[in-house]
Structures are given as structure tokens and as C-alpha cells.
Coordinates of C-alpha atoms in Angstrom, one line a residue:
X188 CA 3.7 -101.5 49.8
X189 CA 2.2 -101.4 53.2
X190 CA 2.5 -98.5 55.6
X191 CA 4.4 -100.6 58.1
X192 CA 6.8 -101.6 55.5
X193 CA 7.7 -98.2 54.6
X194 CA 8.2 -97.4 58.5
X195 CA 10.5 -100.4 58.8
X196 CA 12.5 -99.4 55.7
X197 CA 12.8 -95.6 56.9
X198 CA 14.0 -96.9 60.4
X199 CA 16.5 -99.6 59.3
X200 CA 18.4 -96.9 57.5
X201 CA 19.8 -96.3 60.9
X202 CA 22.8 -98.6 61.2
X203 CA 21.8 -99.7 64.8
X204 CA 18.6 -100.7 63.9
X205 CA 18.9 -102.8 60.8
X206 CA 17.0 -106.0 61.2
X207 CA 15.8 -104.7 64.7
X208 CA 12.5 -102.9 64.0
X209 CA 9.5 -105.3 65.1
X210 CA 5.7 -105.2 65.3
X211 CA 4.9 -105.5 69.1
X212 CA 4.1 -109.3 69.0
X213 CA 7.6 -110.2 67.4
X214 CA 9.6 -109.0 70.6
X215 CA 10.8 -112.2 72.0
X216 CA 14.4 -112.4 72.5
X217 CA 14.9 -109.0 71.1
X218 CA 18.5 -107.4 72.0
X219 CA 18.8 -103.6 72.8
X220 CA 18.9 -101.2 71.0
X221 CA 15.5 -102.0 69.1
X222 CA 12.3 -100.4 68.0
X223 CA 8.8 -101.9 68.4
X224 CA 5.5 -100.4 67.1
X225 CA 1.9 -100.8 67.3
X226 CA -0.5 -99.4 64.9
X227 CA -3.6 -97.7 66.7
X228 CA -5.6 -96.4 63.8
X229 CA -5.7 -96.2 60.1
X230 CA -8.6 -94.4 58.6
X231 CA -9.6 -93.0 55.0
X232 CA -10.3 -89.6 55.1
X233 CA -13.5 -88.0 53.9
X234 CA -14.9 -84.8 53.0
X235 CA -18.3 -83.7 51.9
X236 CA -17.9 -85.5 48.6
X237 CA -17.0 -88.9 50.1
X238 CA -13.6 -90.6 50.5
X239 CA -10.7 -88.5 49.4
X240 CA -8.0 -91.2 48.9
X241 CA -5.8 -89.8 51.7
X242 CA -5.4 -92.1 54.5
X243 CA -4.1 -91.3 58.2
X244 CA -2.3 -94.0 60.2
X245 CA -1.5 -93.6 63.9
X246 CA 1.4 -95.5 65.5
X247 CA 3.2 -96.1 68.8
X248 CA 6.9 -96.2 68.1
X249 CA 8.9 -97.3 71.1
X250 CA 12.7 -96.9 71.2
X251 CA 14.6 -99.3 73.6
X252 CA 18.1 -99.1 74.5
X253 CA 20.8 -99.8 77.1
X254 CA 21.6 -96.2 78.4
X255 CA 19.8 -93.0 78.8
X256 CA 22.5 -91.2 76.7
X257 CA 21.9 -93.9 73.9
X258 CA 18.2 -93.2 74.3
X259 CA 18.7 -89.5 73.6
X260 CA 20.7 -90.0 70.5
X261 CA 18.9 -92.7 69.0
X262 CA 15.5 -91.2 69.5
X263 CA 16.9 -88.0 67.7
X264 CA 18.0 -90.5 64.7
X265 CA 14.6 -92.0 64.7
X266 CA 12.6 -88.8 64.5
X267 CA 15.0 -87.5 61.7
X268 CA 14.4 -90.8 59.8
X269 CA 10.5 -90.9 60.2
X270 CA 10.3 -87.1 59.3
X271 CA 12.4 -87.9 56.4
X272 CA 9.6 -89.9 54.8
X273 CA 7.5 -87.0 54.1
X274 CA 7.2 -86.5 50.4
X275 CA 8.6 -89.8 49.6
X276 CA 7.5 -92.8 47.6
X277 CA 7.7 -96.2 49.1
X278 CA 6.7 -98.6 46.2
X279 CA 3.3 -97.4 45.4
X280 CA 2.8 -95.4 48.6
X281 CA 3.4 -91.7 48.7
X282 CA 3.7 -90.1 52.2
X283 CA 1.9 -86.8 52.3
X284 CA 2.9 -85.6 56.0
X285 CA 4.6 -87.1 59.0
X286 CA 4.5 -85.9 62.7
X287 CA 6.4 -87.4 65.4
X288 CA 5.9 -86.5 69.1
X289 CA 7.0 -87.8 72.5
X290 CA 3.8 -89.8 73.9
X291 CA 5.0 -90.3 77.5
X292 CA 7.9 -89.7 79.9
X293 CA 11.0 -91.7 79.3
X294 CA 10.8 -95.0 81.3
X295 CA 13.5 -97.1 83.0
X296 CA 12.3 -100.9 82.5
X297 CA 13.8 -102.3 85.7
X298 CA 13.0 -105.7 85.2
X299 CA 15.1 -106.0 82.1
X300 CA 17.4 -102.9 82.8
X301 CA 16.6 -101.2 79.6
X302 CA 15.3 -97.5 78.8
X303 CA 12.4 -96.6 76.6
X304 CA 10.8 -93.7 74.9
X305 CA 7.5 -93.9 73.4
X306 CA 6.5 -91.8 70.3
X307 CA 3.3 -91.0 68.4
X308 CA 3.8 -91.3 64.8
X309 CA 0.9 -90.0 62.6
X310 CA 1.5 -90.5 58.9
X311 CA -0.7 -89.1 56.0
X312 CA -0.4 -91.1 53.0
X313 CA -2.2 -92.3 49.6
X314 CA -1.7 -95.0 47.2
X315 CA -0.1 -94.1 43.8
X316 CA -3.1 -95.1 41.9
X317 CA -5.3 -92.5 43.7
X318 CA -2.7 -89.7 42.9
X319 CA -2.8 -90.1 39.3

């Protein structure tokens, strides 16, 4: 399984987001509430002996909703779902560590009358064949 698939699977456990988690380029005609994500980085971690098998992915995850109250609640649910990935297997992918932080001030997208909160998501993970 790919890391992006695991993130979508975790987020789509939230009823309002079923079928509404998109990579940034798939946003056309999305209706709020929805999530879009952009991967900024994906690195293999190394130590003095070389590659460790542990990888680190960095994502921007944007929560988009109709009202500020909804933004507060859905962001709380999103953070909980993402943090709940820690220690879990998704197919052959083991999630070692998850950190989620606000990455910018909340925004009111006036052109479309929607609210948006950007989160920074860092996930440390490895594939099962590396764990064994």
C-alpha cells in the first residue's frame, strides 16, 4: 500500500469525508466539506551504516468547510484520525510515528465562501519486509 492510500483510508473513516479526500490536482468541482493533500517530501532515513528502512513523509493537509464552527470540529476529527494511524499496519505499511500541526492561520476563501485550515503532517513509516 502507498502512504497516500493509508492517509486517505484513515481520513475516510470520518463520515463527512467519505469519498472526499483528494490529491491537490483532483479538486475540480469538490463540494465542502473536503480534504486535499500535497506531498512535499518523502525520504529514506539514514544512519552511519546507511539506509535504515525507516522513511519520513511530509504532507500539507487542507481541511475545507462551509463554516468556522465546522472547521474547528472537523479539524479536531482529522487530527484524531491521523494520529490514530500511529502504530498501525495498512497493508504492508507500518506507521511508526505521526505528528500533526497547524501550518498557517485559518483562512476564509472569499471567492468561494469557504473556510480552510492547513495542517502539516509528518509520518515516519516502513514497509513490512523491512520490519521482519
